[in-house]
Amino acid sequence: MSLIRALSKELEARSDNSLRALFAARPDLITPMAPDFAALAARASARVSVQRALERLTKPEMQVLEALHLCTNTDTGHSVPAAGLKKVIAGSTLSALEPILLKLQELALVHRADPPAGSNGNPRQRFYLPVGSLKDVIGIYPAGLGRSYTELVRLQPAFAQRAVQLVGELHQHGLGIQPASTPMDAALSLQRWTSTPESVHAILSTAPERTAGLLEKFGSWAMGAVPQAQRRASVTHESADVGPVDWLLARGLLVPLDAGHVELPHSVGLALRGGAIVNDFTLTPPVPELGHTSAALRRNAALGAIAETLRLTGEILFAVREQPLATLRSGGVGVRELRRLAESIRCGVHESAILLEFCALAGLLRLDVDSSTWVQPPSLEWLALSRQEQWLWLVNAWLASERAPSMVGQPIGGSGGHQGSAATTINALSAEAQRPDAPVVRRRVLEILNELTVEAAAPDGKAPVLDARAVLQRAEWAQPRMSRRFSSLVRGILEEATLLGLMGSGAFTQPGSAIANGQPEEALAILGEHLPAAVNHILLQADLTAVAPGYLAPELSETLLLMADAEGQGPASIYRFSAGSIRRALDAGQDAESLLTFLREHSATEVPQPLAYLVQDTASRHGRLRIGSSASFIQSDDESAIAELLLEARTSVLSLVRIAPTVLTSSASPRETARVLRELGLSPAVQEAEPAVVRFKRTTAVPGSGRPVYTAPRTAPPDDDVEAQLSVLRQHGGVPADGTGEASTQLGLETLRKAIRLKQAVTMNVVDSLGNANTETVVPVSVSGGRVRVFDPGKDTERVLSIHRIIDVEPAGDLHT
């Protein structure tokens, strides 16, 4: 029976609660709504859906599934029970395997099947088969074992040509292998020769000294890199000092794939494992060896990181407001602009890049597409929030963002390049730092950190120190199919979590635990109790400096940065006043009295006389020359025409200013100014062409207004959608009687692929270009790209058919070509 039809019947027989559990675990099955159980089974068997489901399985669940795949044959219907898997999974028990198989069945990754023909086992045993697409998803090396000799002969032409001669040489050398006349017979001889651990160990008893060490490297993966892998070694002509690679190649224990790679065949790998597919089966996750730090040190480090991040974020906003960050043509902020920003906030370039990313993903900065610069939005609620609410704003935005801030500065593509090179590394705020899977991985890392912290059960006053190694070790057990994603992001996530105070002194903090458990209000309460309040005063000194005795309030910090230059790092910064810094404040619209009033209100000491003199003297000389901005000018010899333009209400949009009897300046561009004047019935001549405007591709979406509220990635569909889906399924039942429906295409493809593997003929109902249906019996050869290549034995020809023209496909019996 078709695997999809068998799964469809099993799904139809399930209870509603069982289907609800399936939809919660695999929400993609009902997005959009499935019209019937056949469509649901087809989706559950689809490669993409199966791949997503495997990403959520633990290591023992994957090991059982891979062992089931290797022990069954979906083409012939050969199934196995838990007792059969117990024989090939070392250290397993029926009480451990049966719950895992039931879970895999609940996930629709396996389904119940009839026992193999001639089976005399316990009639109460449950036999299982995996879904048909599992082989494509798991890959060519399930459980790390290689392909069989028969597959290698069929897929490796070079080995097929060599196989018969290889077996002949081994037979002549007296190694107890049966000679062969065809490549397939040679493959079968090699398979029988290496079929048991005893036979393989007997073969290896005369191997060179380093052979065992070489074979250990194939313990978890069947393919390896070997220089000159296709050298034609011969068992009859090898010298006494032959190396282990040549020795193994000469006996067919390693099969060359190309000039630089070899593969350990399935039977050899299985024998080296003692006949077991899995040798490291365990239901308990590994427990990493962890160090400890004091809870007080963890708390102080986290609070210091939070306060420093908030302070630097405020300084970044001030620096960008004073001078927006220009973008590169390729997108993102270049190294030169990033260094300028780092110098202005007195911070390292890499840390500045991460903080800049935080500001952008939190909506504190946005890309102005007209000027191709990053600017601060005109109205920003973040500045008026309390410090703990500012922190939660940043954390929520970080959790939900599809960007990986710590990737800035890394080589593009993950390899090559040099640190800091703009041409080969990822720029800040560029598209290369996008990672769509970042929210899911980030959330899972926080959950693992919380799990490890709870499991460590450190003594009073202690906290376990967690690093990337410990997180990866747990992640590789909990979700082995996602281990590569974790390995590429986890170190950056830990670095970012440290800046946000979710980690402190290498340990997971209490606010971090609250965020991991979905309790942001608890995190706010913890910070409200322990985070020091912002300081609202400074200490003025006679040497024209001001000392900040802690983290300053944002409003105080911004005004102080406007009138003084910050020096040093950390909360207790020094601000130095100079004629240039006072002039900067005057240029921003301040005057001497407002500056002195501000200093008197916020200084815990009297305003020193040298500082007061500096402010007054600089202000007295300020403004003797005035500089303004102008995008264009209007010149006319008719002074009355110039005067009329100033009085015309419709020219107010140009912000006209008369600088001479016959000259006006305008804030608008020459093209815009000319357009307004032409609407007034005038005919101006544009003497200077408008500069070309270069528009850069926007690489980051402008965040929406309002504070971000994080919601964890949904892992289950809404209840209303589930109930509606159940109602539709119960109404329509299984496979439509007319053979149409969503599942018909998948059913046809399943039949074609099975026929290709078994070299069977099929009967097709094919519609031609005129709409006429014809029934044909052909042998399918290959399927790809929406087309199937078939061999017509009646006409002895091959042709290609479009799959959408095939109405129905049914097996027609065996027909070997």
JSON list of N, CA and C in Angstrom, two decimals, residues 770-817:
[
{"chain": "A", "resi": 770, "resn": "LEU", "atom": "N", "xyz": [-4.23, 18.60, -26.59]},
{"chain": "A", "resi": 770, "resn": "LEU", "atom": "CA", "xyz": [-5.61, 18.83, -27.05]},
{"chain": "A", "resi": 770, "resn": "LEU", "atom": "C", "xyz": [-6.64, 18.41, -26.01]},
{"chain": "A", "resi": 771, "resn": "GLY", "atom": "N", "xyz": [-6.16, 17.92, -24.87]},
{"chain": "A", "resi": 771, "resn": "GLY", "atom": "CA", "xyz": [-7.08, 17.51, -23.83]},
{"chain": "A", "resi": 771, "resn": "GLY", "atom": "C", "xyz": [-7.52, 16.07, -23.91]},
{"chain": "A", "resi": 772, "resn": "ASN", "atom": "N", "xyz": [-6.93, 15.30, -24.81]},
{"chain": "A", "resi": 772, "resn": "ASN", "atom": "CA", "xyz": [-7.29, 13.89, -24.95]},
{"chain": "A", "resi": 772, "resn": "ASN", "atom": "C", "xyz": [-6.50, 13.04, -23.97]},
{"chain": "A", "resi": 773, "resn": "ALA", "atom": "N", "xyz": [-7.17, 12.13, -23.26]},
{"chain": "A", "resi": 773, "resn": "ALA", "atom": "CA", "xyz": [-6.53, 11.27, -22.27]},
{"chain": "A", "resi": 773, "resn": "ALA", "atom": "C", "xyz": [-6.13, 9.94, -22.92]},
{"chain": "A", "resi": 774, "resn": "ASN", "atom": "N", "xyz": [-4.88, 9.53, -22.66]},
{"chain": "A", "resi": 774, "resn": "ASN", "atom": "CA", "xyz": [-4.35, 8.27, -23.20]},
{"chain": "A", "resi": 774, "resn": "ASN", "atom": "C", "xyz": [-3.73, 7.46, -22.07]},
{"chain": "A", "resi": 775, "resn": "THR", "atom": "N", "xyz": [-3.95, 6.17, -22.07]},
{"chain": "A", "resi": 775, "resn": "THR", "atom": "CA", "xyz": [-3.37, 5.28, -21.07]},
{"chain": "A", "resi": 775, "resn": "THR", "atom": "C", "xyz": [-2.12, 4.63, -21.65]},
{"chain": "A", "resi": 776, "resn": "GLU", "atom": "N", "xyz": [-0.99, 4.76, -20.91]},
{"chain": "A", "resi": 776, "resn": "GLU", "atom": "CA", "xyz": [0.28, 4.24, -21.39]},
{"chain": "A", "resi": 776, "resn": "GLU", "atom": "C", "xyz": [0.94, 3.43, -20.29]},
{"chain": "A", "resi": 777, "resn": "THR", "atom": "N", "xyz": [1.66, 2.40, -20.69]},
{"chain": "A", "resi": 777, "resn": "THR", "atom": "CA", "xyz": [2.47, 1.61, -19.76]},
{"chain": "A", "resi": 777, "resn": "THR", "atom": "C", "xyz": [3.94, 1.86, -20.08]},
{"chain": "A", "resi": 778, "resn": "VAL", "atom": "N", "xyz": [4.62, 2.47, -19.13]},
{"chain": "A", "resi": 778, "resn": "VAL", "atom": "CA", "xyz": [6.02, 2.88, -19.35]},
{"chain": "A", "resi": 778, "resn": "VAL", "atom": "C", "xyz": [6.83, 2.56, -18.10]},
{"chain": "A", "resi": 779, "resn": "VAL", "atom": "N", "xyz": [8.14, 2.70, -18.20]},
{"chain": "A", "resi": 779, "resn": "VAL", "atom": "CA", "xyz": [9.05, 2.52, -17.07]},
{"chain": "A", "resi": 779, "resn": "VAL", "atom": "C", "xyz": [9.66, 3.88, -16.73]},
{"chain": "A", "resi": 780, "resn": "PRO", "atom": "N", "xyz": [9.32, 4.49, -15.60]},
{"chain": "A", "resi": 780, "resn": "PRO", "atom": "CA", "xyz": [9.92, 5.78, -15.25]},
{"chain": "A", "resi": 780, "resn": "PRO", "atom": "C", "xyz": [11.41, 5.64, -14.95]},
{"chain": "A", "resi": 781, "resn": "VAL", "atom": "N", "xyz": [12.19, 6.62, -15.41]},
{"chain": "A", "resi": 781, "resn": "VAL", "atom": "CA", "xyz": [13.64, 6.58, -15.24]},
{"chain": "A", "resi": 781, "resn": "VAL", "atom": "C", "xyz": [14.11, 7.60, -14.21]},
{"chain": "A", "resi": 782, "resn": "SER", "atom": "N", "xyz": [13.55, 8.81, -14.26]},
{"chain": "A", "resi": 782, "resn": "SER", "atom": "CA", "xyz": [13.94, 9.85, -13.30]},
{"chain": "A", "resi": 782, "resn": "SER", "atom": "C", "xyz": [12.84, 10.89, -13.20]},
{"chain": "A", "resi": 783, "resn": "VAL", "atom": "N", "xyz": [12.79, 11.59, -12.05]},
{"chain": "A", "resi": 783, "resn": "VAL", "atom": "CA", "xyz": [11.82, 12.65, -11.81]},
{"chain": "A", "resi": 783, "resn": "VAL", "atom": "C", "xyz": [12.55, 13.85, -11.26]},
{"chain": "A", "resi": 784, "resn": "SER", "atom": "N", "xyz": [12.36, 15.01, -11.89]},
{"chain": "A", "resi": 784, "resn": "SER", "atom": "CA", "xyz": [12.95, 16.26, -11.39]},
{"chain": "A", "resi": 784, "resn": "SER", "atom": "C", "xyz": [12.37, 17.43, -12.15]},
{"chain": "A", "resi": 785, "resn": "GLY", "atom": "N", "xyz": [12.29, 18.57, -11.48]},
{"chain": "A", "resi": 785, "resn": "GLY", "atom": "CA", "xyz": [11.87, 19.80, -12.11]},
{"chain": "A", "resi": 785, "resn": "GLY", "atom": "C", "xyz": [10.49, 19.76, -12.73]},
{"chain": "A", "resi": 786, "resn": "GLY", "atom": "N", "xyz": [9.56, 18.99, -12.12]},
{"chain": "A", "resi": 786, "resn": "GLY", "atom": "CA", "xyz": [8.21, 18.92, -12.66]},
{"chain": "A", "resi": 786, "resn": "GLY", "atom": "C", "xyz": [8.08, 18.07, -13.91]},
{"chain": "A", "resi": 787, "resn": "ARG", "atom": "N", "xyz": [9.10, 17.29, -14.22]},
{"chain": "A", "resi": 787, "resn": "ARG", "atom": "CA", "xyz": [9.07, 16.42, -15.40]},
{"chain": "A", "resi": 787, "resn": "ARG", "atom": "C", "xyz": [9.53, 15.02, -15.03]},
{"chain": "A", "resi": 788, "resn": "VAL", "atom": "N", "xyz": [9.03, 14.03, -15.78]},
{"chain": "A", "resi": 788, "resn": "VAL", "atom": "CA", "xyz": [9.43, 12.65, -15.57]},
{"chain": "A", "resi": 788, "resn": "VAL", "atom": "C", "xyz": [9.94, 12.08, -16.89]},
{"chain": "A", "resi": 789, "resn": "ARG", "atom": "N", "xyz": [11.12, 11.48, -16.85]},
{"chain": "A", "resi": 789, "resn": "ARG", "atom": "CA", "xyz": [11.68, 10.82, -18.03]},
{"chain": "A", "resi": 789, "resn": "ARG", "atom": "C", "xyz": [11.30, 9.35, -17.98]},
{"chain": "A", "resi": 790, "resn": "VAL", "atom": "N", "xyz": [10.71, 8.86, -19.06]},
{"chain": "A", "resi": 790, "resn": "VAL", "atom": "CA", "xyz": [10.18, 7.49, -19.07]},
{"chain": "A", "resi": 790, "resn": "VAL", "atom": "C", "xyz": [10.74, 6.73, -20.26]},
{"chain": "A", "resi": 791, "resn": "PHE", "atom": "N", "xyz": [10.79, 5.40, -20.12]},
{"chain": "A", "resi": 791, "resn": "PHE", "atom": "CA", "xyz": [11.17, 4.50, -21.20]},
{"chain": "A", "resi": 791, "resn": "PHE", "atom": "C", "xyz": [9.92, 3.73, -21.64]},
{"chain": "A", "resi": 792, "resn": "ASP", "atom": "N", "xyz": [9.62, 3.81, -22.93]},
{"chain": "A", "resi": 792, "resn": "ASP", "atom": "CA", "xyz": [8.46, 3.11, -23.49]},
{"chain": "A", "resi": 792, "resn": "ASP", "atom": "C", "xyz": [8.95, 1.81, -24.10]},
{"chain": "A", "resi": 793, "resn": "PRO", "atom": "N", "xyz": [8.72, 0.66, -23.43]},
{"chain": "A", "resi": 793, "resn": "PRO", "atom": "CA", "xyz": [9.23, -0.62, -23.96]},
{"chain": "A", "resi": 793, "resn": "PRO", "atom": "C", "xyz": [8.58, -1.01, -25.28]},
{"chain": "A", "resi": 794, "resn": "GLY", "atom": "N", "xyz": [7.34, -0.57, -25.53]},
{"chain": "A", "resi": 794, "resn": "GLY", "atom": "CA", "xyz": [6.68, -0.93, -26.79]},
{"chain": "A", "resi": 794, "resn": "GLY", "atom": "C", "xyz": [7.33, -0.27, -27.98]},
{"chain": "A", "resi": 795, "resn": "LYS", "atom": "N", "xyz": [7.77, 0.99, -27.82]},
{"chain": "A", "resi": 795, "resn": "LYS", "atom": "CA", "xyz": [8.40, 1.73, -28.91]},
{"chain": "A", "resi": 795, "resn": "LYS", "atom": "C", "xyz": [9.92, 1.75, -28.80]},
{"chain": "A", "resi": 796, "resn": "ASP", "atom": "N", "xyz": [10.46, 1.22, -27.66]},
{"chain": "A", "resi": 796, "resn": "ASP", "atom": "CA", "xyz": [11.90, 1.20, -27.42]},
{"chain": "A", "resi": 796, "resn": "ASP", "atom": "C", "xyz": [12.50, 2.61, -27.52]},
{"chain": "A", "resi": 797, "resn": "THR", "atom": "N", "xyz": [11.80, 3.59, -26.91]},
{"chain": "A", "resi": 797, "resn": "THR", "atom": "CA", "xyz": [12.25, 4.99, -26.94]},
{"chain": "A", "resi": 797, "resn": "THR", "atom": "C", "xyz": [12.10, 5.59, -25.54]},
{"chain": "A", "resi": 798, "resn": "GLU", "atom": "N", "xyz": [12.83, 6.69, -25.34]},
{"chain": "A", "resi": 798, "resn": "GLU", "atom": "CA", "xyz": [12.68, 7.47, -24.11]},
{"chain": "A", "resi": 798, "resn": "GLU", "atom": "C", "xyz": [12.08, 8.82, -24.45]},
{"chain": "A", "resi": 799, "resn": "ARG", "atom": "N", "xyz": [11.28, 9.37, -23.55]},
{"chain": "A", "resi": 799, "resn": "ARG", "atom": "CA", "xyz": [10.73, 10.71, -23.73]},
{"chain": "A", "resi": 799, "resn": "ARG", "atom": "C", "xyz": [10.47, 11.32, -22.36]},
{"chain": "A", "resi": 800, "resn": "VAL", "atom": "N", "xyz": [10.16, 12.62, -22.38]},
{"chain": "A", "resi": 800, "resn": "VAL", "atom": "CA", "xyz": [9.95, 13.38, -21.15]},
{"chain": "A", "resi": 800, "resn": "VAL", "atom": "C", "xyz": [8.51, 13.87, -21.12]},
{"chain": "A", "resi": 801, "resn": "LEU", "atom": "N", "xyz": [7.85, 13.67, -19.97]},
{"chain": "A", "resi": 801, "resn": "LEU", "atom": "CA", "xyz": [6.46, 14.09, -19.79]},
{"chain": "A", "resi": 801, "resn": "LEU", "atom": "C", "xyz": [6.38, 15.11, -18.67]},
{"chain": "A", "resi": 802, "resn": "SER", "atom": "N", "xyz": [5.48, 16.09, -18.81]},
{"chain": "A", "resi": 802, "resn": "SER", "atom": "CA", "xyz": [5.21, 17.03, -17.73]},
{"chain": "A", "resi": 802, "resn": "SER", "atom": "C", "xyz": [4.31, 16.38, -16.71]},
{"chain": "A", "resi": 803, "resn": "ILE", "atom": "N", "xyz": [4.66, 16.51, -15.45]},
{"chain": "A", "resi": 803, "resn": "ILE", "atom": "CA", "xyz": [3.89, 15.84, -14.40]},
{"chain": "A", "resi": 803, "resn": "ILE", "atom": "C", "xyz": [2.46, 16.36, -14.34]},
{"chain": "A", "resi": 804, "resn": "HIS", "atom": "N", "xyz": [2.26, 17.66, -14.67]},
{"chain": "A", "resi": 804, "resn": "HIS", "atom": "CA", "xyz": [0.90, 18.20, -14.55]},
{"chain": "A", "resi": 804, "resn": "HIS", "atom": "C", "xyz": [-0.04, 17.62, -15.61]},
{"chain": "A", "resi": 805, "resn": "ARG", "atom": "N", "xyz": [0.50, 16.91, -16.63]},
{"chain": "A", "resi": 805, "resn": "ARG", "atom": "CA", "xyz": [-0.35, 16.27, -17.64]},
{"chain": "A", "resi": 805, "resn": "ARG", "atom": "C", "xyz": [-0.72, 14.83, -17.25]},
{"chain": "A", "resi": 806, "resn": "ILE", "atom": "N", "xyz": [-0.15, 14.33, -16.15]},
{"chain": "A", "resi": 806, "resn": "ILE", "atom": "CA", "xyz": [-0.41, 12.95, -15.73]},
{"chain": "A", "resi": 806, "resn": "ILE", "atom": "C", "xyz": [-1.58, 12.97, -14.74]},
{"chain": "A", "resi": 807, "resn": "ILE", "atom": "N", "xyz": [-2.68, 12.33, -15.11]},
{"chain": "A", "resi": 807, "resn": "ILE", "atom": "CA", "xyz": [-3.87, 12.33, -14.26]},
{"chain": "A", "resi": 807, "resn": "ILE", "atom": "C", "xyz": [-3.75, 11.28, -13.17]},
{"chain": "A", "resi": 808, "resn": "ASP", "atom": "N", "xyz": [-3.27, 10.11, -13.52]},
{"chain": "A", "resi": 808, "resn": "ASP", "atom": "CA", "xyz": [-3.23, 9.01, -12.56]},
{"chain": "A", "resi": 808, "resn": "ASP", "atom": "C", "xyz": [-2.04, 8.12, -12.87]},
{"chain": "A", "resi": 809, "resn": "VAL", "atom": "N", "xyz": [-1.45, 7.53, -11.82]},
{"chain": "A", "resi": 809, "resn": "VAL", "atom": "CA", "xyz": [-0.33, 6.61, -11.96]},
{"chain": "A", "resi": 809, "resn": "VAL", "atom": "C", "xyz": [-0.59, 5.40, -11.07]},
{"chain": "A", "resi": 810, "resn": "GLU", "atom": "N", "xyz": [-0.46, 4.22, -11.62]},
{"chain": "A", "resi": 810, "resn": "GLU", "atom": "CA", "xyz": [-0.63, 2.98, -10.87]},
{"chain": "A", "resi": 810, "resn": "GLU", "atom": "C", "xyz": [0.47, 2.00, -11.25]},
{"chain": "A", "resi": 811, "resn": "PRO", "atom": "N", "xyz": [0.96, 1.19, -10.30]},
{"chain": "A", "resi": 811, "resn": "PRO", "atom": "CA", "xyz": [1.97, 0.18, -10.64]},
{"chain": "A", "resi": 811, "resn": "PRO", "atom": "C", "xyz": [1.40, -0.81, -11.66]},
{"chain": "A", "resi": 812, "resn": "ALA", "atom": "N", "xyz": [2.27, -1.25, -12.58]},
{"chain": "A", "resi": 812, "resn": "ALA", "atom": "CA", "xyz": [1.84, -2.19, -13.62]},
{"chain": "A", "resi": 812, "resn": "ALA", "atom": "C", "xyz": [2.58, -3.51, -13.53]},
{"chain": "A", "resi": 813, "resn": "GLY", "atom": "N", "xyz": [3.29, -3.76, -12.43]},
{"chain": "A", "resi": 813, "resn": "GLY", "atom": "CA", "xyz": [4.03, -5.02, -12.29]},
{"chain": "A", "resi": 813, "resn": "GLY", "atom": "C", "xyz": [5.49, -4.82, -12.62]},
{"chain": "A", "resi": 814, "resn": "ASP", "atom": "N", "xyz": [6.30, -5.82, -12.39]},
{"chain": "A", "resi": 814, "resn": "ASP", "atom": "CA", "xyz": [7.75, -5.74, -12.61]},
{"chain": "A", "resi": 814, "resn": "ASP", "atom": "C", "xyz": [8.08, -5.80, -14.09]},
{"chain": "A", "resi": 815, "resn": "LEU", "atom": "N", "xyz": [8.99, -4.95, -14.49]},
{"chain": "A", "resi": 815, "resn": "LEU", "atom": "CA", "xyz": [9.50, -4.98, -15.87]},
{"chain": "A", "resi": 815, "resn": "LEU", "atom": "C", "xyz": [10.93, -4.47, -15.82]},
{"chain": "A", "resi": 816, "resn": "HIS", "atom": "N", "xyz": [11.91, -5.37, -15.77]},
{"chain": "A", "resi": 816, "resn": "HIS", "atom": "CA", "xyz": [13.31, -4.96, -15.63]},
{"chain": "A", "resi": 816, "resn": "HIS", "atom": "C", "xyz": [13.87, -4.57, -16.98]},
{"chain": "A", "resi": 817, "resn": "THR", "atom": "N", "xyz": [14.66, -3.52, -16.96]},
{"chain": "A", "resi": 817, "resn": "THR", "atom": "CA", "xyz": [15.28, -3.02, -18.19]},
{"chain": "A", "resi": 817, "resn": "THR", "atom": "C", "xyz": [16.75, -3.35, -18.17]}
]
